[in-house]
PDB file of C-alpha atoms and ligand atoms in Angstrom:
ATOM      1  CA  MET G   1      68.012  62.055  44.022  1.00 93.00           C
ATOM      2  CA  LEU G   2      65.793  59.885  41.842  1.00 97.00           C
ATOM      3  CA  GLY G   3      63.750  60.681  38.754  1.00 98.00           C
ATOM      4  CA  GLY G   4      60.282  59.444  37.828  1.00 98.00           C
ATOM      5  CA  ILE G   5      58.201  59.795  34.678  1.00 98.00           C
ATOM      6  CA  GLU G   6      54.504  59.119  34.366  1.00 98.00           C
ATOM      7  CA  ALA G   7      54.022  58.755  30.638  1.00 97.00           C
ATOM      8  CA  GLY G   8      50.367  59.326  29.771  1.00 94.00           C
ATOM      9  CA  GLY G   9      48.387  59.599  26.572  1.00 89.00           C
ATOM     10  CA  THR G  10      47.666  63.289  27.154  1.00 91.00           C
ATOM     11  CA  LYS G  11      50.624  64.413  29.261  1.00 95.00           C
ATOM     12  CA  PHE G  12      53.982  63.367  30.637  1.00 97.00           C
ATOM     13  CA  VAL G  13      54.542  64.218  34.301  1.00 98.00           C
ATOM     14  CA  CYS G  14      58.198  64.259  35.360  1.00 98.00           C
ATOM     15  CA  GLY G  15      59.349  64.361  38.968  1.00 98.00           C
ATOM     16  CA  VAL G  16      62.575  64.429  40.948  1.00 98.00           C
ATOM     17  CA  GLY G  17      63.045  63.764  44.640  1.00 97.00           C
ATOM     18  CA  SER G  18      62.974  60.889  47.057  1.00 96.00           C
ATOM     19  CA  GLY G  19      59.240  60.770  47.911  1.00 96.00           C
ATOM     20  CA  PRO G  20      56.067  62.887  48.271  1.00 97.00           C
ATOM     21  CA  SER G  21      57.644  65.358  50.723  1.00 96.00           C
ATOM     22  CA  ASP G  22      60.349  66.655  48.383  1.00 97.00           C
ATOM     23  CA  LEU G  23      58.885  65.870  44.956  1.00 97.00           C
ATOM     24  CA  GLU G  24      59.344  68.548  42.286  1.00 97.00           C
ATOM     25  CA  THR G  25      57.291  68.020  39.153  1.00 98.00           C
ATOM     26  CA  ALA G  26      56.840  69.398  35.651  1.00 98.00           C
ATOM     27  CA  GLN G  27      54.305  68.446  32.980  1.00 97.00           C
ATOM     28  CA  PHE G  28      54.536  68.319  29.206  1.00 97.00           C
ATOM     29  CA  PRO G  29      51.722  67.571  26.759  1.00 97.00           C
ATOM     30  CA  THR G  30      52.065  64.291  24.871  1.00 95.00           C
ATOM     31  CA  THR G  31      52.749  65.322  21.269  1.00 96.00           C
ATOM     32  CA  SER G  32      55.099  63.485  18.905  1.00 96.00           C
ATOM     33  CA  PRO G  33      57.537  61.088  20.600  1.00 96.00           C
ATOM     34  CA  GLY G  34      60.590  63.126  19.533  1.00 96.00           C
ATOM     35  CA  GLU G  35      59.256  66.452  20.774  1.00 97.00           C
ATOM     36  CA  THR G  36      57.889  65.011  24.030  1.00 97.00           C
ATOM     37  CA  ILE G  37      61.059  63.129  24.905  1.00 97.00           C
ATOM     38  CA  ASP G  38      63.208  66.208  24.184  1.00 97.00           C
ATOM     39  CA  LYS G  39      61.265  68.137  26.832  1.00 98.00           C
ATOM     40  CA  VAL G  40      61.489  65.278  29.307  1.00 98.00           C
ATOM     41  CA  ILE G  41      65.257  64.969  28.807  1.00 97.00           C
ATOM     42  CA  GLY G  42      65.627  68.743  29.110  1.00 97.00           C
ATOM     43  CA  PHE G  43      63.866  68.651  32.483  1.00 97.00           C
ATOM     44  CA  PHE G  44      66.042  65.865  33.929  1.00 98.00           C
ATOM     45  CA  ARG G  45      69.264  67.468  32.626  1.00 96.00           C
ATOM     46  CA  ARG G  46      68.688  70.267  35.156  1.00 96.00           C
ATOM     47  CA  TYR G  47      69.049  67.790  38.031  1.00 95.00           C
ATOM     48  CA  SER G  48      71.557  65.071  38.704  1.00 90.00           C
ATOM     49  CA  VAL G  49      69.378  62.013  39.160  1.00 95.00           C
ATOM     50  CA  SER G  50      71.107  58.724  39.916  1.00 96.00           C
ATOM     51  CA  ALA G  51      68.372  56.522  38.456  1.00 97.00           C
ATOM     52  CA  LEU G  52      65.055  56.841  36.616  1.00 98.00           C
ATOM     53  CA  GLY G  53      61.726  55.047  36.636  1.00 98.00           C
ATOM     54  CA  ILE G  54      59.033  55.251  33.984  1.00 98.00           C
ATOM     55  CA  ALA G  55      55.379  54.352  34.536  1.00 98.00           C
ATOM     56  CA  SER G  56      53.894  54.333  31.058  1.00 97.00           C
ATOM     57  CA  PHE G  57      50.659  54.017  29.139  1.00 93.00           C
ATOM     58  CA  GLY G  58      50.715  50.882  27.085  1.00 85.00           C
ATOM     59  CA  PRO G  59      50.732  48.269  26.039  1.00 90.00           C
ATOM     60  CA  VAL G  60      54.471  48.133  26.758  1.00 94.00           C
ATOM     61  CA  ASP G  61      56.994  45.303  26.471  1.00 96.00           C
ATOM     62  CA  LEU G  62      58.265  44.492  29.978  1.00 95.00           C
ATOM     63  CA  ASP G  63      60.241  41.353  29.116  1.00 94.00           C
ATOM     64  CA  PRO G  64      63.980  42.111  29.525  1.00 89.00           C
ATOM     65  CA  SER G  65      64.859  39.235  27.163  1.00 93.00           C
ATOM     66  CA  SER G  66      62.698  40.595  24.335  1.00 94.00           C
ATOM     67  CA  PRO G  67      64.208  42.650  21.477  1.00 95.00           C
ATOM     68  CA  SER G  68      61.476  45.246  21.953  1.00 95.00           C
ATOM     69  CA  TYR G  69      61.942  45.473  25.736  1.00 95.00           C
ATOM     70  CA  GLY G  70      60.980  48.920  26.976  1.00 96.00           C
ATOM     71  CA  HIS G  71      59.091  49.814  23.795  1.00 96.00           C
ATOM     72  CA  ILE G  72      55.484  50.937  23.544  1.00 95.00           C
ATOM     73  CA  THR G  73      53.911  48.157  21.479  1.00 93.00           C
ATOM     74  CA  SER G  74      50.454  48.372  19.880  1.00 84.00           C
ATOM     75  CA  THR G  75      49.025  51.715  21.011  1.00 77.00           C
ATOM     76  CA  PRO G  76      46.460  53.456  18.809  1.00 75.00           C
ATOM     77  CA  LYS G  77      48.296  56.756  19.543  1.00 80.00           C
ATOM     78  CA  PRO G  78      49.814  57.921  16.249  1.00 80.00           C
ATOM     79  CA  GLU G  79      53.637  57.662  16.063  1.00 91.00           C
ATOM     80  CA  TRP G  80      54.007  56.025  19.490  1.00 94.00           C
ATOM     81  CA  GLY G  81      53.564  52.408  18.376  1.00 93.00           C
ATOM     82  CA  GLY G  82      56.991  50.714  18.523  1.00 94.00           C
ATOM     83  CA  PHE G  83      58.647  53.696  20.230  1.00 96.00           C
ATOM     84  CA  ASP G  84      61.665  52.734  22.359  1.00 97.00           C
ATOM     85  CA  LEU G  85      60.719  54.796  25.407  1.00 97.00           C
ATOM     86  CA  LEU G  86      63.096  53.191  27.902  1.00 98.00           C
ATOM     87  CA  GLY G  87      66.014  53.108  25.448  1.00 97.00           C
ATOM     88  CA  GLU G  88      65.654  56.759  24.400  1.00 97.00           C
ATOM     89  CA  VAL G  89      65.638  57.959  27.992  1.00 97.00           C
ATOM     90  CA  LYS G  90      68.547  55.721  29.062  1.00 96.00           C
ATOM     91  CA  ARG G  91      70.701  56.707  26.103  1.00 96.00           C
ATOM     92  CA  ALA G  92      70.143  60.428  26.675  1.00 96.00           C
ATOM     93  CA  LEU G  93      70.569  60.508  30.451  1.00 96.00           C
ATOM     94  CA  ARG G  94      72.996  57.603  30.960  1.00 96.00           C
ATOM     95  CA  VAL G  95      71.538  56.395  34.250  1.00 97.00           C
ATOM     96  CA  PRO G  96      70.004  53.039  35.202  1.00 97.00           C
ATOM     97  CA  ALA G  97      66.303  53.077  34.364  1.00 97.00           C
ATOM     98  CA  ARG G  98      63.326  50.807  34.676  1.00 97.00           C
ATOM     99  CA  LEU G  99      59.932  50.805  33.004  1.00 97.00           C
ATOM    100  CA  ASP G 100      56.549  49.471  34.037  1.00 97.00           C
ATOM    101  CA  THR G 101      52.912  50.187  33.247  1.00 97.00           C
ATOM    102  CA  ASP G 102      51.278  53.363  34.565  1.00 97.00           C
ATOM    103  CA  VAL G 103      48.957  51.361  36.803  1.00 98.00           C
ATOM    104  CA  ASN G 104      51.736  49.149  38.167  1.00 98.00           C
ATOM    105  CA  GLY G 105      53.545  52.405  38.945  1.00 98.00           C
ATOM    106  CA  ALA G 106      50.457  53.754  40.698  1.00 98.00           C
ATOM    107  CA  ILE G 107      50.071  50.732  42.977  1.00 98.00           C
ATOM    108  CA  LEU G 108      53.804  50.793  43.784  1.00 98.00           C
ATOM    109  CA  GLY G 109      53.556  54.464  44.783  1.00 98.00           C
ATOM    110  CA  GLU G 110      50.369  53.980  46.806  1.00 98.00           C
ATOM    111  CA  ALA G 111      51.788  50.911  48.554  1.00 98.00           C
ATOM    112  CA  ARG G 112      54.880  52.860  49.594  1.00 98.00           C
ATOM    113  CA  TRP G 113      53.387  56.217  50.590  1.00 98.00           C
ATOM    114  CA  GLY G 114      49.638  56.266  50.011  1.00 98.00           C
ATOM    115  CA  ALA G 115      46.344  54.474  50.607  1.00 98.00           C
ATOM    116  CA  ALA G 116      47.835  50.960  50.435  1.00 98.00           C
ATOM    117  CA  ARG G 117      50.823  51.808  52.639  1.00 98.00           C
ATOM    118  CA  GLY G 118      52.458  48.704  54.035  1.00 96.00           C
ATOM    119  CA  LEU G 119      50.246  46.259  52.110  1.00 98.00           C
ATOM    120  CA  GLN G 120      51.815  43.449  50.104  1.00 98.00           C
ATOM    121  CA  ASP G 121      48.638  42.658  48.160  1.00 98.00           C
ATOM    122  CA  ALA G 122      46.597  45.464  46.650  1.00 98.00           C
ATOM    123  CA  VAL G 123      45.036  46.510  43.358  1.00 98.00           C
ATOM    124  CA  TYR G 124      44.861  49.961  41.763  1.00 98.00           C
ATOM    125  CA  ILE G 125      42.233  50.522  39.074  1.00 98.00           C
ATOM    126  CA  THR G 126      41.842  53.647  36.991  1.00 97.00           C
ATOM    127  CA  ILE G 127      38.487  54.362  35.366  1.00 98.00           C
ATOM    128  CA  GLY G 128      39.046  57.183  32.919  1.00 96.00           C
ATOM    129  CA  THR G 129      39.478  57.355  29.156  1.00 93.00           C
ATOM    130  CA  GLY G 130      40.308  53.672  29.462  1.00 94.00           C
ATOM    131  CA  ILE G 131      40.248  51.209  32.313  1.00 97.00           C
ATOM    132  CA  GLY G 132      43.451  49.662  33.610  1.00 97.00           C
ATOM    133  CA  GLY G 133      44.655  47.966  36.726  1.00 98.00           C
ATOM    134  CA  GLY G 134      47.920  47.240  38.497  1.00 98.00           C
ATOM    135  CA  ALA G 135      48.243  44.456  41.029  1.00 98.00           C
ATOM    136  CA  LEU G 136      50.716  44.008  43.828  1.00 98.00           C
ATOM    137  CA  VAL G 137      50.834  40.336  44.866  1.00 98.00           C
ATOM    138  CA  GLY G 138      53.146  39.257  47.655  1.00 98.00           C
ATOM    139  CA  GLY G 139      54.871  42.653  47.452  1.00 97.00           C
ATOM    140  CA  ARG G 140      55.643  42.455  43.725  1.00 96.00           C
ATOM    141  CA  VAL G 141      53.781  43.905  40.777  1.00 97.00           C
ATOM    142  CA  VAL G 142      52.381  41.278  38.453  1.00 97.00           C
ATOM    143  CA  HIS G 143      53.779  41.117  34.911  1.00 94.00           C
ATOM    144  CA  GLY G 144      53.274  37.538  33.818  1.00 92.00           C
ATOM    145  CA  LEU G 145      53.411  36.800  30.102  1.00 92.00           C
ATOM    146  CA  VAL G 146      52.920  40.420  29.024  1.00 90.00           C
ATOM    147  CA  HIS G 147      51.135  42.380  31.741  1.00 92.00           C
ATOM    148  CA  PRO G 148      47.622  42.131  33.096  1.00 95.00           C
ATOM    149  CA  GLU G 149      44.858  43.863  31.126  1.00 95.00           C
ATOM    150  CA  MET G 150      42.225  44.221  33.814  1.00 97.00           C
ATOM    151  CA  GLY G 151      40.339  46.770  31.743  1.00 97.00           C
ATOM    152  CA  HIS G 152      39.346  44.011  29.335  1.00 97.00           C
ATOM    153  CA  LEU G 153      37.789  41.641  31.860  1.00 98.00           C
ATOM    154  CA  ARG G 154      34.546  40.073  30.698  1.00 98.00           C
ATOM    155  CA  PHE G 155      31.439  39.791  32.816  1.00 98.00           C
ATOM    156  CA  PRO G 156      27.702  39.548  32.144  1.00 98.00           C
ATOM    157  CA  HIS G 157      26.246  42.437  30.157  1.00 98.00           C
ATOM    158  CA  ASP G 158      23.489  43.865  32.359  1.00 98.00           C
ATOM    159  CA  VAL G 159      19.959  43.087  31.117  1.00 97.00           C
ATOM    160  CA  ARG G 160      18.995  46.761  31.689  1.00 94.00           C
ATOM    161  CA  ASP G 161      21.692  47.875  29.268  1.00 98.00           C
ATOM    162  CA  SER G 162      21.185  47.767  25.493  1.00 98.00           C
ATOM    163  CA  PHE G 163      24.430  49.695  24.804  1.00 98.00           C
ATOM    164  CA  PRO G 164      26.760  47.381  22.850  1.00 98.00           C
ATOM    165  CA  GLY G 165      30.027  48.715  24.340  1.00 98.00           C
ATOM    166  CA  ILE G 166      32.907  50.517  22.644  1.00 98.00           C
ATOM    167  CA  CYS G 167      36.018  48.355  22.983  1.00 97.00           C
ATOM    168  CA  PRO G 168      37.395  47.982  19.449  1.00 94.00           C
ATOM    169  CA  TYR G 169      38.535  44.442  20.321  1.00 94.00           C
ATOM    170  CA  HIS G 170      35.744  43.072  22.540  1.00 97.00           C
ATOM    171  CA  GLY G 171      32.779  45.432  22.406  1.00 98.00           C
ATOM    172  CA  ASP G 172      31.256  44.909  25.831  1.00 98.00           C
ATOM    173  CA  CYS G 173      34.300  44.218  28.021  1.00 98.00           C
ATOM    174  CA  PHE G 174      34.853  46.207  31.265  1.00 98.00           C
ATOM    175  CA  GLU G 175      36.379  49.180  29.427  1.00 98.00           C
ATOM    176  CA  GLY G 176      33.882  48.889  26.590  1.00 98.00           C
ATOM    177  CA  LEU G 177      30.993  49.231  29.042  1.00 98.00           C
ATOM    178  CA  ALA G 178      32.294  51.379  31.899  1.00 98.00           C
ATOM    179  CA  SER G 179      35.046  53.787  30.745  1.00 98.00           C
ATOM    180  CA  GLY G 180      34.385  57.536  30.578  1.00 98.00           C
ATOM    181  CA  PRO G 181      33.896  57.470  26.777  1.00 98.00           C
ATOM    182  CA  ALA G 182      31.487  54.498  27.131  1.00 98.00           C
ATOM    183  CA  LEU G 183      29.378  56.535  29.585  1.00 98.00           C
ATOM    184  CA  GLU G 184      29.405  59.488  27.212  1.00 98.00           C
ATOM    185  CA  GLN G 185      28.326  57.437  24.198  1.00 98.00           C
ATOM    186  CA  ARG G 186      25.668  55.485  26.055  1.00 98.00           C
ATOM    187  CA  TRP G 187      24.006  58.514  27.626  1.00 98.00           C
ATOM    188  CA  GLY G 188      24.785  61.185  25.012  1.00 98.00           C
ATOM    189  CA  LYS G 189      26.646  63.573  27.297  1.00 97.00           C
ATOM    190  CA  PRO G 190      29.975  63.679  29.123  1.00 98.00           C
ATOM    191  CA  ALA G 191      30.091  61.615  32.302  1.00 97.00           C
ATOM    192  CA  ARG G 192      30.796  64.657  34.463  1.00 97.00           C
ATOM    193  CA  GLU G 193      27.478  66.196  33.346  1.00 98.00           C
ATOM    194  CA  LEU G 194      25.317  63.243  34.406  1.00 98.00           C
ATOM    195  CA  PRO G 195      23.486  64.152  37.643  1.00 97.00           C
ATOM    196  CA  ALA G 196      23.941  62.011  40.749  1.00 96.00           C
ATOM    197  CA  ASP G 197      20.440  60.506  40.449  1.00 97.00           C
ATOM    198  CA  HIS G 198      20.896  59.522  36.790  1.00 98.00           C
ATOM    199  CA  PRO G 199      20.362  55.799  35.944  1.00 97.00           C
ATOM    200  CA  ALA G 200      23.907  55.827  34.549  1.00 98.00           C
ATOM    201  CA  TRP G 201      25.366  55.523  38.030  1.00 98.00           C
ATOM    202  CA  PRO G 202      23.743  52.341  39.406  1.00 98.00           C
ATOM    203  CA  LEU G 203      24.693  50.609  36.149  1.00 98.00           C
ATOM    204  CA  GLU G 204      28.233  51.981  36.312  1.00 98.00           C
ATOM    205  CA  ALA G 205      28.567  50.864  39.936  1.00 98.00           C
ATOM    206  CA  ARG G 206      27.307  47.402  38.980  1.00 98.00           C
ATOM    207  CA  TYR G 207      29.938  47.036  36.243  1.00 98.00           C
ATOM    208  CA  ILE G 208      32.781  48.337  38.409  1.00 98.00           C
ATOM    209  CA  ALA G 209      31.721  46.033  41.266  1.00 98.00           C
ATOM    210  CA  LEU G 210      31.646  43.059  38.876  1.00 98.00           C
ATOM    211  CA  GLY G 211      35.202  43.894  37.813  1.00 98.00           C
ATOM    212  CA  LEU G 212      36.356  44.198  41.426  1.00 98.00           C
ATOM    213  CA  ALA G 213      34.599  40.977  42.445  1.00 98.00           C
ATOM    214  CA  ASN G 214      36.347  39.037  39.688  1.00 98.00           C
ATOM    215  CA  LEU G 215      39.681  40.472  40.770  1.00 98.00           C
ATOM    216  CA  ALA G 216      38.894  39.719  44.422  1.00 98.00           C
ATOM    217  CA  PHE G 217      38.126  36.109  43.489  1.00 97.00           C
ATOM    218  CA  ALA G 218      41.292  35.769  41.377  1.00 97.00           C
ATOM    219  CA  LEU G 219      43.863  37.691  43.441  1.00 98.00           C
ATOM    220  CA  SER G 220      42.404  38.205  46.919  1.00 98.00           C
ATOM    221  CA  PRO G 221      43.902  41.671  47.384  1.00 98.00           C
ATOM    222  CA  ARG G 222      43.823  43.344  50.804  1.00 98.00           C
ATOM    223  CA  ARG G 223      42.589  46.617  49.306  1.00 98.00           C
ATOM    224  CA  PHE G 224      41.282  48.181  46.102  1.00 98.00           C
ATOM    225  CA  LEU G 225      42.125  51.768  45.144  1.00 98.00           C
ATOM    226  CA  LEU G 226      39.907  53.345  42.497  1.00 98.00           C
ATOM    227  CA  GLY G 227      41.190  56.382  40.611  1.00 97.00           C
ATOM    228  CA  GLY G 228      40.674  58.102  37.250  1.00 96.00           C
ATOM    229  CA  GLY G 229      38.280  60.770  36.035  1.00 96.00           C
ATOM    230  CA  VAL G 230      35.046  58.772  36.418  1.00 98.00           C
ATOM    231  CA  MET G 231      35.819  58.110  40.105  1.00 98.00           C
ATOM    232  CA  GLN G 232      35.653  61.885  40.680  1.00 97.00           C
ATOM    233  CA  GLN G 233      31.924  61.188  41.181  1.00 97.00           C
ATOM    234  CA  PRO G 234      31.856  60.956  44.986  1.00 92.00           C
ATOM    235  CA  HIS G 235      28.590  58.990  45.238  1.00 96.00           C
ATOM    236  CA  LEU G 236      29.998  56.119  43.165  1.00 98.00           C
ATOM    237  CA  PHE G 237      32.081  54.672  45.994  1.00 98.00           C
ATOM    238  CA  ALA G 238      29.126  53.832  48.254  1.00 98.00           C
ATOM    239  CA  MET G 239      27.203  52.323  45.321  1.00 98.00           C
ATOM    240  CA  ILE G 240      30.184  50.188  44.304  1.00 98.00           C
ATOM    241  CA  ARG G 241      30.726  48.912  47.863  1.00 98.00           C
ATOM    242  CA  GLU G 242      27.075  47.921  48.136  1.00 98.00           C
ATOM    243  CA  GLU G 243      27.080  46.086  44.795  1.00 98.00           C
ATOM    244  CA  PHE G 244      30.395  44.428  45.590  1.00 98.00           C
ATOM    245  CA  ALA G 245      29.014  42.997  48.831  1.00 97.00           C
ATOM    246  CA  ARG G 246      25.903  41.816  46.961  1.00 97.00           C
ATOM    247  CA  ILE G 247      27.995  40.039  44.312  1.00 97.00           C
ATOM    248  CA  LEU G 248      30.265  38.342  46.871  1.00 97.00           C
ATOM    249  CA  ALA G 249      27.072  37.230  48.631  1.00 95.00           C
ATOM    250  CA  GLY G 250      28.795  36.475  51.899  1.00 93.00           C
ATOM    251  CA  TYR G 251      31.038  33.826  50.370  1.00 94.00           C
ATOM    252  CA  VAL G 252      34.377  35.574  50.985  1.00 92.00           C
ATOM    253  CA  ARG G 253      34.396  35.776  54.757  1.00 91.00           C
ATOM    254  CA  HIS G 254      36.863  38.273  56.135  1.00 93.00           C
ATOM    255  CA  ARG G 255      36.220  41.172  58.528  1.00 92.00           C
ATOM    256  CA  ASP G 256      37.751  43.665  56.043  1.00 92.00           C
ATOM    257  CA  ILE G 257      34.979  42.759  53.598  1.00 92.00           C
ATOM    258  CA  LEU G 258      32.160  42.086  56.044  1.00 88.00           C
ATOM    259  CA  ASP G 259      32.734  45.228  58.181  1.00 91.00           C
ATOM    260  CA  GLY G 260      35.457  47.283  56.531  1.00 95.00           C
ATOM    261  CA  LEU G 261      34.366  47.990  52.949  1.00 97.00           C
ATOM    262  CA  ASP G 262      34.930  51.752  53.354  1.00 97.00           C
ATOM    263  CA  GLU G 263      38.621  51.022  53.664  1.00 97.00           C
ATOM    264  CA  TYR G 264      38.667  47.946  51.450  1.00 98.00           C
ATOM    265  CA  ILE G 265      37.447  49.940  48.442  1.00 98.00           C
ATOM    266  CA  GLN G 266      38.781  53.469  48.600  1.00 98.00           C
ATOM    267  CA  ARG G 267      40.443  56.355  46.791  1.00 98.00           C
ATOM    268  CA  PRO G 268      44.138  56.625  46.082  1.00 98.00           C
ATOM    269  CA  GLN G 269      45.784  59.190  48.395  1.00 98.00           C
ATOM    270  CA  LEU G 270      48.722  60.508  46.429  1.00 97.00           C
ATOM    271  CA  ASP G 271      48.609  63.525  44.138  1.00 94.00           C
ATOM    272  CA  TYR G 272      51.022  61.834  41.734  1.00 95.00           C
ATOM    273  CA  PRO G 273      50.816  58.065  42.295  1.00 96.00           C
ATOM    274  CA  GLY G 274      52.341  57.268  38.891  1.00 96.00           C
ATOM    275  CA  VAL G 275      55.332  59.593  39.310  1.00 98.00           C
ATOM    276  CA  LEU G 276      55.944  58.368  42.855  1.00 98.00           C
ATOM    277  CA  GLY G 277      55.643  54.760  41.722  1.00 98.00           C
ATOM    278  CA  ALA G 278      58.204  55.626  39.065  1.00 98.00           C
ATOM    279  CA  LEU G 279      60.559  56.706  41.881  1.00 98.00           C
ATOM    280  CA  VAL G 280      60.122  53.220  43.385  1.00 98.00           C
ATOM    281  CA  LEU G 281      61.016  51.789  39.969  1.00 98.00           C
ATOM    282  CA  ALA G 282      64.071  54.088  39.915  1.00 98.00           C
ATOM    283  CA  GLU G 283      65.141  52.639  43.261  1.00 97.00           C
ATOM    284  CA  HIS G 284      64.890  49.136  41.785  1.00 95.00           C
ATOM    285  CA  ALA G 285      66.911  50.270  38.763  1.00 95.00           C
ATOM    286  CA  ALA G 286      69.587  51.761  41.036  1.00 93.00           C
ATOM    287  CA  ASP G 287      69.758  48.526  43.082  1.00 89.00           C
ATOM    288  CA  ILE G 288      70.220  46.431  39.958  1.00 80.00           C
ATOM    289  CA  GLY G 289      72.739  48.936  38.545  1.00 73.00           C
ATOM    290  CA  SER G 290      74.898  48.805  41.661  1.00 75.00           C
ATOM    291  CA  ALA G 291      74.592  45.008  41.939  1.00 73.00           C
ATOM    292  CA  GLN G 292      75.974  44.757  38.418  1.00 69.00           C
ATOM    293  CA  GLY G 293      78.651  47.350  39.132  1.00 57.00           C
ATOM    294  CA  SER G 294      77.581  49.275  36.063  1.00 48.00           C
ATOM    295  CA  HIS G 295      75.523  52.306  35.222  1.00 44.00           C
ATOM    296  CA  ALA G 296      74.638  51.347  31.703  1.00 41.00           C
TER     297      ALA G 296
HETATM  298  P1  ADP M 301      42.959  59.558  31.389  1.00 77.34           P
HETATM  299  O1  ADP M 301      42.237  58.277  31.576  1.00 77.34           O
HETATM  300  O2  ADP M 301      42.954  60.022  29.966  1.00 77.34           O
HETATM  301  O3  ADP M 301      44.312  59.591  32.012  1.00 77.34           O
HETATM  302  P2  ADP M 301      41.103  60.672  33.283  1.00 77.34           P
HETATM  303  O4  ADP M 301      41.416  59.662  34.306  1.00 77.34           O
HETATM  304  O5  ADP M 301      40.907  62.097  33.750  1.00 77.34           O
HETATM  305  O6  ADP M 301      42.164  60.727  32.135  1.00 77.34           O
HETATM  306  O7  ADP M 301      39.788  60.216  32.573  1.00 77.34           O
HETATM  307  C1  ADP M 301      39.120  60.981  31.628  1.00 77.34           C
HETATM  308  C2  ADP M 301      37.683  60.447  31.504  1.00 77.34           C
HETATM  309  O8  ADP M 301      37.047  60.601  32.775  1.00 77.34           O
HETATM  310  C3  ADP M 301      36.822  61.158  30.490  1.00 77.34           C
HETATM  311  O9  ADP M 301      36.131  60.167  29.728  1.00 77.34           O
HETATM  312  C4  ADP M 301      35.840  61.961  31.308  1.00 77.34           C
HETATM  313  O10 ADP M 301      34.557  61.909  30.737  1.00 77.34           O
HETATM  314  C5  ADP M 301      35.812  61.259  32.630  1.00 77.34           C
HETATM  315  N1  ADP M 301      35.698  62.249  33.715  1.00 77.34           N
HETATM  316  C6  ADP M 301      36.551  63.246  34.005  1.00 77.34           C
HETATM  317  N2  ADP M 301      36.107  63.964  35.058  1.00 77.34           N
HETATM  318  C7  ADP M 301      34.950  63.386  35.450  1.00 77.34           C
HETATM  319  C8  ADP M 301      34.010  63.654  36.487  1.00 77.34           C
HETATM  320  N3  ADP M 301      34.155  64.664  37.340  1.00 77.34           N
HETATM  321  N4  ADP M 301      32.948  62.819  36.579  1.00 77.34           N
HETATM  322  C9  ADP M 301      32.778  61.803  35.727  1.00 77.34           C
HETATM  323  N5  ADP M 301      33.613  61.521  34.737  1.00 77.34           N
HETATM  324  C10 ADP M 301      34.686  62.301  34.575  1.00 77.34           C
HETATM  325 ZN1   ZN M 302      38.260  45.151  25.555  1.00 77.34          ZN
END
């Protein structure tokens, strides 16, 4: 049995099992690191998991050769900056463990069991309180120097839009223009209260499609999965697909884009993509643990 943790800014979801069919979960609100981790450890102590994966909010340090490997780095969340998430969990539970970003976890889970099943190249984007993306390229999640920050992509600020954007670093980056809080500030009410015919939605679809187009040009994924609170608006998908095709302008010629956009840009399928992706990370941790003949 494997363990998975989706560490989020508002809650931690813990799961044990081997996949979606036997997953047992529990949730704990994200309070102080000490209190939250105590609850997480308490949950896993009731099971005998052989390895653990963690899919975490970030930024996180994913470089095994770095002294702060496995730590949350520069989060604005009070008390969590510099917290050794991977180390705390490993020391308490004494099993091999592996950490990645929440969105890398989500694409790993979806590629194993969900809407990107069997694909080696796919991108998961969440559009919620923030915007983040995880990319699977050639069957591996991309880390690179740190890890991708797809939520901070830059693209042209729409001429219809006088809202300056809310990213504290960049103002009008993807997240600054198109996250849930950006919608709320621009239009003066929560995104879920904006009616389907509100001008917010064509603009939102335009920004999301610009983000996807840039990622399609850079990574050429075989599928995009769009999750997060803002994507609960069902009409957004069709608007995004239409804008996406307009932006590509027929230049990327593949039948999946020319005739298959309903599948190419779709919803995630799993109830707990992050937790399930964390189980995939746990598998990797177990493989490495046994290859090294150690369970440290
Ligand atoms: P988080 O990003 O914190 O993990 P969510 O993905 O649920 O959480 O995103 C929360 C954001 O999504 C909020 O800004 C909220 O306004 C927005 N949101 C939540 N539900 C909806 C909805 N049904 N329609 C539009 N926006 C929504
Ligand atoms: Zn930004």
